[in-house]
């Protein structure tokens, strides 16, 4: 029998009246603002986009190493993404292979994104299925087309083998992303600073600056999350003509890489091989807004 774990909350959505939905949305935004130490999430978003308009143009994501916390914060305050060497490769989890998932954690309770989770990526009622890790690996191996995906899961057993740098004063819990080649998170942005660790496998990520939302036909999923229907891997300029004006930067993240994604930057993430990634979002004023 599948054991319930705290990292798998109930999936049943409460029925809300429009008035209740609006009140709950406002309460969430006020709570989000309080957690991050800002007066308004809307004002924070607009400040990020306005600051991004003054950023230099990027064609490639630079790579750095040996960052102290002060070095990281100073660089991150510039508001541009960068790759970091020398952190993830030292984690005990990086020394393992994907066999660990079945051999030691096959009983772990997980929740998989199934079906066409791309077009419903930012919907509250997208198709999900609870199972064990072993059942997920079996399902992923036999699925044709879009593979099921373990995304945004708080897997404490795996996180015990990760040593996150203390670059932010406050961070949310580590989230894990597991899946074979072809698993995809479509183009979206989070309005929190993000450090993304590639543990096993390779992923291709497309990045776009915050103020190019005006070219990407974005939709609000929540005050902190916006999605785009545009696919930079298969651009449909007939349907999305403004996307021709968007800057899209491609970067490959390899095992041992850590990528800093500043708040508000759009990103699309595809696994090119079987992949295990993890990320943490800061819970504070985005560093680009703290620059002197």
mmCIF file of C-alpha atoms in Angstrom:
data_model
loop_
_atom_site.group_PDB
_atom_site.id
_atom_site.type_symbol
_atom_site.label_atom_id
_atom_site.label_comp_id
_atom_site.label_asym_id
_atom_site.label_seq_id
_atom_site.Cartn_x
_atom_site.Cartn_y
_atom_site.Cartn_z
ATOM 1 C CA UNK A 1 0.000 0.000 0.000
ATOM 2 C CA UNK A 2 1.253 3.485 -0.853
ATOM 3 C CA UNK A 3 2.273 5.332 2.282
ATOM 4 C CA UNK A 4 1.183 8.946 2.486
ATOM 5 C CA UNK A 5 3.897 11.503 3.079
ATOM 6 C CA UNK A 6 3.738 15.141 4.123
ATOM 7 C CA UNK A 7 5.315 16.219 0.838
ATOM 8 C CA UNK A 8 2.216 15.077 -1.072
ATOM 9 C CA UNK A 9 -0.616 17.456 -0.109
ATOM 10 C CA UNK A 10 -4.230 16.707 -0.978
ATOM 11 C CA UNK A 11 -5.055 17.216 -4.645
ATOM 12 C CA UNK A 12 -8.764 17.905 -4.218
ATOM 13 C CA UNK A 13 -9.529 21.527 -5.006
ATOM 14 C CA UNK A 14 -12.085 23.224 -2.810
ATOM 15 C CA UNK A 15 -15.077 24.696 -4.605
ATOM 16 C CA UNK A 16 -14.893 28.491 -4.346
ATOM 17 C CA UNK A 17 -17.328 31.197 -5.236
ATOM 18 C CA UNK A 18 -15.869 34.062 -7.306
ATOM 19 C CA UNK A 19 -15.894 36.229 -4.186
ATOM 20 C CA UNK A 20 -14.065 33.588 -2.150
ATOM 21 C CA UNK A 21 -11.541 33.069 -4.947
ATOM 22 C CA UNK A 22 -10.797 36.800 -5.112
ATOM 23 C CA UNK A 23 -10.441 37.051 -1.328
ATOM 24 C CA UNK A 24 -8.165 34.007 -1.197
ATOM 25 C CA UNK A 25 -6.033 35.382 -4.040
ATOM 26 C CA UNK A 26 -5.611 38.684 -2.223
ATOM 27 C CA UNK A 27 -4.697 36.890 1.006
ATOM 28 C CA UNK A 28 -2.079 34.800 -0.792
ATOM 29 C CA UNK A 29 -0.544 37.886 -2.379
ATOM 30 C CA UNK A 30 -0.407 39.672 0.961
ATOM 31 C CA UNK A 31 1.220 36.629 2.551
ATOM 32 C CA UNK A 32 3.713 36.352 -0.320
ATOM 33 C CA UNK A 33 4.621 40.006 0.081
ATOM 34 C CA UNK A 34 5.092 39.669 3.821
ATOM 35 C CA UNK A 35 7.339 36.623 3.445
ATOM 36 C CA UNK A 36 9.536 38.474 0.956
ATOM 37 C CA UNK A 37 9.635 41.740 2.835
ATOM 38 C CA UNK A 38 8.008 43.833 0.113
ATOM 39 C CA UNK A 39 4.945 46.045 0.252
ATOM 40 C CA UNK A 40 3.362 44.676 -2.932
ATOM 41 C CA UNK A 41 4.020 41.718 -5.211
ATOM 42 C CA UNK A 42 2.701 43.707 -8.171
ATOM 43 C CA UNK A 43 5.111 46.564 -7.436
ATOM 44 C CA UNK A 44 7.960 44.077 -7.051
ATOM 45 C CA UNK A 45 7.192 42.518 -10.434
ATOM 46 C CA UNK A 46 7.082 45.900 -12.136
ATOM 47 C CA UNK A 47 10.354 46.973 -10.511
ATOM 48 C CA UNK A 48 12.072 43.801 -11.735
ATOM 49 C CA UNK A 49 10.882 44.395 -15.307
ATOM 50 C CA UNK A 50 11.857 48.048 -15.230
ATOM 51 C CA UNK A 51 15.335 47.200 -13.920
ATOM 52 C CA UNK A 52 15.722 44.540 -16.617
ATOM 53 C CA UNK A 53 15.300 47.153 -19.352
ATOM 54 C CA UNK A 54 18.700 48.582 -18.408
ATOM 55 C CA UNK A 55 20.503 45.226 -18.458
ATOM 56 C CA UNK A 56 23.187 44.602 -21.095
ATOM 57 C CA UNK A 57 22.245 42.214 -23.894
ATOM 58 C CA UNK A 58 23.276 38.575 -23.390
ATOM 59 C CA UNK A 59 24.086 35.954 -26.015
ATOM 60 C CA UNK A 60 25.534 33.278 -23.714
ATOM 61 C CA UNK A 61 25.419 32.413 -20.028
ATOM 62 C CA UNK A 62 28.819 32.920 -18.351
ATOM 63 C CA UNK A 63 30.414 30.374 -16.034
ATOM 64 C CA UNK A 64 32.115 31.196 -12.717
ATOM 65 C CA UNK A 65 33.494 29.262 -9.762
ATOM 66 C CA UNK A 66 34.791 29.738 -6.253
ATOM 67 C CA UNK A 67 32.108 32.164 -5.129
ATOM 68 C CA UNK A 68 31.806 33.263 -1.530
ATOM 69 C CA UNK A 69 28.379 34.356 -0.320
ATOM 70 C CA UNK A 70 29.403 37.989 -0.778
ATOM 71 C CA UNK A 71 30.726 37.286 -4.285
ATOM 72 C CA UNK A 72 27.503 35.528 -5.229
ATOM 73 C CA UNK A 73 25.279 38.299 -3.946
ATOM 74 C CA UNK A 74 27.329 40.970 -5.685
ATOM 75 C CA UNK A 75 27.176 39.134 -8.997
ATOM 76 C CA UNK A 76 23.511 38.163 -8.653
ATOM 77 C CA UNK A 77 22.601 41.800 -7.968
ATOM 78 C CA UNK A 78 23.539 42.530 -11.591
ATOM 79 C CA UNK A 79 20.306 40.763 -12.568
ATOM 80 C CA UNK A 80 21.796 38.330 -15.103
ATOM 81 C CA UNK A 81 21.900 34.505 -15.029
ATOM 82 C CA UNK A 82 25.182 32.625 -14.643
ATOM 83 C CA UNK A 83 26.491 29.075 -14.193
ATOM 84 C CA UNK A 84 28.453 28.083 -11.097
ATOM 85 C CA UNK A 85 31.079 25.343 -10.989
ATOM 86 C CA UNK A 86 32.431 23.496 -7.987
ATOM 87 C CA UNK A 87 29.328 23.136 -5.805
ATOM 88 C CA UNK A 88 26.959 20.371 -6.942
ATOM 89 C CA UNK A 89 29.715 17.936 -7.916
ATOM 90 C CA UNK A 90 30.797 17.728 -4.263
ATOM 91 C CA UNK A 91 27.382 16.620 -3.026
ATOM 92 C CA UNK A 92 27.128 12.985 -1.869
ATOM 93 C CA UNK A 93 24.066 12.561 -4.114
ATOM 94 C CA UNK A 94 26.157 13.399 -7.189
ATOM 95 C CA UNK A 95 28.348 10.368 -6.530
ATOM 96 C CA UNK A 96 25.394 8.011 -6.966
ATOM 97 C CA UNK A 97 23.713 6.802 -10.156
ATOM 98 C CA UNK A 98 19.995 6.715 -11.018
ATOM 99 C CA UNK A 99 19.927 3.106 -9.754
ATOM 100 C CA UNK A 100 19.714 4.651 -6.291
ATOM 101 C CA UNK A 101 16.116 5.673 -6.944
ATOM 102 C CA UNK A 102 14.909 2.118 -7.398
ATOM 103 C CA UNK A 103 17.375 0.286 -5.157
ATOM 104 C CA UNK A 104 17.026 2.470 -2.054
ATOM 105 C CA UNK A 105 14.004 4.700 -2.628
ATOM 106 C CA UNK A 106 11.665 2.546 -4.708
ATOM 107 C CA UNK A 107 9.048 2.682 -1.918
ATOM 108 C CA UNK A 108 9.074 6.501 -1.790
ATOM 109 C CA UNK A 109 5.693 8.159 -2.336
ATOM 110 C CA UNK A 110 5.767 10.525 -5.330
ATOM 111 C CA UNK A 111 3.289 12.416 -7.472
ATOM 112 C CA UNK A 112 3.761 12.290 -11.250
ATOM 113 C CA UNK A 113 2.624 14.738 -13.885
ATOM 114 C CA UNK A 114 0.901 12.545 -16.454
ATOM 115 C CA UNK A 115 -0.906 12.976 -19.763
ATOM 116 C CA UNK A 116 -0.445 16.252 -21.621
ATOM 117 C CA UNK A 117 0.996 18.235 -18.736
ATOM 118 C CA UNK A 118 2.550 20.778 -21.112
ATOM 119 C CA UNK A 119 -0.608 22.583 -22.229
ATOM 120 C CA UNK A 120 -2.017 22.365 -18.678
ATOM 121 C CA UNK A 121 1.293 23.200 -16.969
ATOM 122 C CA UNK A 122 -0.020 26.188 -15.044
ATOM 123 C CA UNK A 123 -3.563 25.003 -14.431
ATOM 124 C CA UNK A 124 -4.555 24.032 -10.873
ATOM 125 C CA UNK A 125 -6.340 20.874 -12.064
ATOM 126 C CA UNK A 126 -3.685 19.320 -14.309
ATOM 127 C CA UNK A 127 -3.539 15.517 -14.362
ATOM 128 C CA UNK A 128 -1.481 14.037 -11.535
ATOM 129 C CA UNK A 129 -1.078 10.488 -10.308
ATOM 130 C CA UNK A 130 0.194 9.228 -6.946
ATOM 131 C CA UNK A 131 2.490 6.197 -6.954
ATOM 132 C CA UNK A 132 5.776 4.893 -5.607
ATOM 133 C CA UNK A 133 9.124 5.802 -7.105
ATOM 134 C CA UNK A 134 9.497 2.258 -8.488
ATOM 135 C CA UNK A 135 6.066 2.466 -10.109
ATOM 136 C CA UNK A 136 6.991 5.827 -11.622
ATOM 137 C CA UNK A 137 10.218 4.474 -13.112
ATOM 138 C CA UNK A 138 8.294 1.554 -14.642
ATOM 139 C CA UNK A 139 5.623 3.891 -16.044
ATOM 140 C CA UNK A 140 8.212 6.268 -17.508
ATOM 141 C CA UNK A 141 10.032 3.384 -19.190
ATOM 142 C CA UNK A 142 6.933 2.088 -20.989
ATOM 143 C CA UNK A 143 5.252 5.398 -21.873
ATOM 144 C CA UNK A 144 5.333 6.425 -25.518
ATOM 145 C CA UNK A 145 5.370 10.103 -26.379
ATOM 146 C CA UNK A 146 5.597 12.628 -23.562
ATOM 147 C CA UNK A 147 7.035 10.823 -20.516
ATOM 148 C CA UNK A 148 5.473 11.340 -17.086
ATOM 149 C CA UNK A 149 7.423 13.733 -14.898
ATOM 150 C CA UNK A 150 8.186 14.055 -11.212
ATOM 151 C CA UNK A 151 8.289 17.807 -10.806
ATOM 152 C CA UNK A 152 8.547 20.200 -7.881
ATOM 153 C CA UNK A 153 8.597 17.513 -5.190
ATOM 154 C CA UNK A 154 10.066 17.940 -1.732
ATOM 155 C CA UNK A 155 12.010 14.653 -1.425
ATOM 156 C CA UNK A 156 13.769 14.952 1.910
ATOM 157 C CA UNK A 157 15.514 11.583 1.558
ATOM 158 C CA UNK A 158 17.393 12.907 -1.480
ATOM 159 C CA UNK A 159 17.964 16.362 -0.027
ATOM 160 C CA UNK A 160 19.813 14.824 2.933
ATOM 161 C CA UNK A 161 22.600 14.104 0.405
ATOM 162 C CA UNK A 162 22.792 17.709 -0.850
ATOM 163 C CA UNK A 163 24.772 20.548 0.716
ATOM 164 C CA UNK A 164 23.213 23.825 -0.404
ATOM 165 C CA UNK A 165 25.297 26.991 -0.258
ATOM 166 C CA UNK A 166 24.082 29.684 2.124
ATOM 167 C CA UNK A 167 24.014 32.480 -0.425
ATOM 168 C CA UNK A 168 20.536 33.699 0.514
ATOM 169 C CA UNK A 169 19.370 34.790 3.941
ATOM 170 C CA UNK A 170 16.191 32.770 3.551
ATOM 171 C CA UNK A 171 15.320 29.978 1.108
ATOM 172 C CA UNK A 172 12.366 27.747 0.512
ATOM 173 C CA UNK A 173 12.752 23.948 0.727
ATOM 174 C CA UNK A 174 14.642 22.060 -1.952
ATOM 175 C CA UNK A 175 12.456 20.832 -4.810
ATOM 176 C CA UNK A 176 13.336 17.842 -6.987
ATOM 177 C CA UNK A 177 12.707 17.109 -10.658
ATOM 178 C CA UNK A 178 13.085 13.542 -11.945
ATOM 179 C CA UNK A 179 12.436 12.140 -15.391
ATOM 180 C CA UNK A 180 13.755 10.607 -18.592
ATOM 181 C CA UNK A 181 14.719 12.411 -21.776
ATOM 182 C CA UNK A 182 11.813 14.446 -23.102
ATOM 183 C CA UNK A 183 10.335 15.631 -19.823
ATOM 184 C CA UNK A 184 9.651 19.347 -20.070
ATOM 185 C CA UNK A 185 8.699 22.379 -18.045
ATOM 186 C CA UNK A 186 7.367 24.946 -20.535
ATOM 187 C CA UNK A 187 8.325 28.604 -20.682
ATOM 188 C CA UNK A 188 7.489 30.457 -17.471
ATOM 189 C CA UNK A 189 8.910 32.792 -14.869
ATOM 190 C CA UNK A 190 8.988 32.787 -11.078
ATOM 191 C CA UNK A 191 9.345 36.077 -9.240
ATOM 192 C CA UNK A 192 11.857 34.640 -6.769
ATOM 193 C CA UNK A 193 15.596 34.258 -7.227
ATOM 194 C CA UNK A 194 16.370 30.633 -8.044
ATOM 195 C CA UNK A 195 19.415 28.377 -7.785
ATOM 196 C CA UNK A 196 19.049 25.279 -9.955
ATOM 197 C CA UNK A 197 21.320 22.264 -9.421
ATOM 198 C CA UNK A 198 21.858 19.657 -12.125
ATOM 199 C CA UNK A 199 22.769 16.424 -10.338
ATOM 200 C CA UNK A 200 22.446 13.686 -12.984
ATOM 201 C CA UNK A 201 21.963 14.009 -16.710
ATOM 202 C CA UNK A 202 21.779 16.975 -19.061
ATOM 203 C CA UNK A 203 19.073 19.586 -19.588
ATOM 204 C CA UNK A 204 18.579 22.282 -22.198
ATOM 205 C CA UNK A 205 17.272 25.571 -20.846
ATOM 206 C CA UNK A 206 16.058 28.608 -22.758
ATOM 207 C CA UNK A 207 16.133 31.933 -20.907
ATOM 208 C CA UNK A 208 14.437 35.257 -21.667
ATOM 209 C CA UNK A 209 14.686 38.519 -19.684
ATOM 210 C CA UNK A 210 11.775 39.698 -17.526
ATOM 211 C CA UNK A 211 10.691 42.665 -19.633
ATOM 212 C CA UNK A 212 10.297 40.482 -22.730
ATOM 213 C CA UNK A 213 7.060 39.213 -21.266
ATOM 214 C CA UNK A 214 5.454 41.744 -23.613
ATOM 215 C CA UNK A 215 6.540 39.537 -26.530
ATOM 216 C CA UNK A 216 5.710 36.153 -24.974
ATOM 217 C CA UNK A 217 1.902 36.240 -24.578
ATOM 218 C CA UNK A 218 2.167 35.530 -20.872
ATOM 219 C CA UNK A 219 -0.646 34.454 -18.560
ATOM 220 C CA UNK A 220 -0.787 34.738 -14.794
ATOM 221 C CA UNK A 221 -0.919 31.448 -12.913
ATOM 222 C CA UNK A 222 -0.376 33.210 -9.581
ATOM 223 C CA UNK A 223 1.103 36.487 -8.424
ATOM 224 C CA UNK A 224 4.527 34.802 -8.328
ATOM 225 C CA UNK A 225 4.232 32.627 -11.467
ATOM 226 C CA UNK A 226 3.544 33.526 -15.104
ATOM 227 C CA UNK A 227 3.482 31.087 -18.029
ATOM 228 C CA UNK A 228 3.883 31.486 -21.771
ATOM 229 C CA UNK A 229 2.381 29.371 -24.576
ATOM 230 C CA UNK A 230 5.359 30.125 -26.830
ATOM 231 C CA UNK A 231 7.757 27.213 -27.362
ATOM 232 C CA UNK A 232 11.312 28.371 -28.141
ATOM 233 C CA UNK A 233 12.216 24.864 -29.309
ATOM 234 C CA UNK A 234 9.498 24.894 -31.980
ATOM 235 C CA UNK A 235 8.701 28.584 -32.514
ATOM 236 C CA UNK A 236 5.311 29.278 -34.068
ATOM 237 C CA UNK A 237 5.668 32.859 -35.223
ATOM 238 C CA UNK A 238 2.399 32.748 -37.136
ATOM 239 C CA UNK A 239 0.510 32.283 -33.874
ATOM 240 C CA UNK A 240 2.899 34.386 -31.779
ATOM 241 C CA UNK A 241 4.410 37.022 -34.079
ATOM 242 C CA UNK A 242 5.676 39.271 -31.276
ATOM 243 C CA UNK A 243 7.935 36.435 -30.083
ATOM 244 C CA UNK A 244 10.328 37.302 -32.923
ATOM 245 C CA UNK A 245 11.370 40.263 -30.771
ATOM 246 C CA UNK A 246 12.127 38.203 -27.673
ATOM 247 C CA UNK A 247 15.717 37.444 -26.717
ATOM 248 C CA UNK A 248 16.059 33.710 -26.023
ATOM 249 C CA UNK A 249 19.362 32.376 -24.702
ATOM 250 C CA UNK A 250 20.086 28.651 -24.841
ATOM 251 C CA UNK A 251 22.232 26.965 -22.205
ATOM 252 C CA UNK A 252 23.050 23.307 -21.557
ATOM 253 C CA UNK A 253 23.354 22.342 -17.912
ATOM 254 C CA UNK A 254 25.535 19.306 -17.274
ATOM 255 C CA UNK A 255 25.990 17.123 -14.167
ATOM 256 C CA UNK A 256 27.588 19.253 -11.469
ATOM 257 C CA UNK A 257 26.347 22.576 -12.857
ATOM 258 C CA UNK A 258 24.411 25.094 -10.816
ATOM 259 C CA UNK A 259 22.471 27.814 -12.622
ATOM 260 C CA UNK A 260 21.387 31.084 -11.072
ATOM 261 C CA UNK A 261 18.081 32.244 -12.554
ATOM 262 C CA UNK A 262 17.239 35.769 -11.375
ATOM 263 C CA UNK A 263 13.687 36.555 -10.342
ATOM 264 C CA UNK A 264 11.446 37.279 -13.313
ATOM 265 C CA UNK A 265 13.583 35.559 -15.963
ATOM 266 C CA UNK A 266 11.577 33.247 -18.204
ATOM 267 C CA UNK A 267 12.923 29.734 -18.613
ATOM 268 C CA UNK A 268 11.962 26.522 -20.402
ATOM 269 C CA UNK A 269 13.616 23.294 -19.266
ATOM 270 C CA UNK A 270 13.904 20.016 -21.196
ATOM 271 C CA UNK A 271 15.728 16.846 -20.144
ATOM 272 C CA UNK A 272 18.013 15.534 -22.895
ATOM 273 C CA UNK A 273 18.844 12.396 -20.893
ATOM 274 C CA UNK A 274 17.485 10.792 -17.736
ATOM 275 C CA UNK A 275 17.851 13.635 -15.290
ATOM 276 C CA UNK A 276 17.738 14.533 -11.629
ATOM 277 C CA UNK A 277 17.670 18.241 -10.814
ATOM 278 C CA UNK A 278 16.898 20.219 -7.711
ATOM 279 C CA UNK A 279 16.290 23.867 -7.036
ATOM 280 C CA UNK A 280 15.592 26.300 -4.240
ATOM 281 C CA UNK A 281 13.846 29.639 -4.429
ATOM 282 C CA UNK A 282 14.873 32.559 -2.251
ATOM 283 C CA UNK A 283 12.194 34.026 -0.017
ATOM 284 C CA UNK A 284 13.330 37.627 0.099
ATOM 285 C CA UNK A 285 13.575 40.791 -1.965
ATOM 286 C CA UNK A 286 15.140 39.766 -5.311
ATOM 287 C CA UNK A 287 18.822 40.641 -5.298
ATOM 288 C CA UNK A 288 18.572 42.776 -8.428
ATOM 289 C CA UNK A 289 16.376 45.173 -6.428
ATOM 290 C CA UNK A 290 18.949 45.450 -3.651
ATOM 291 C CA UNK A 291 21.776 46.719 -5.858
ATOM 292 C CA UNK A 292 23.183 50.052 -4.738
#
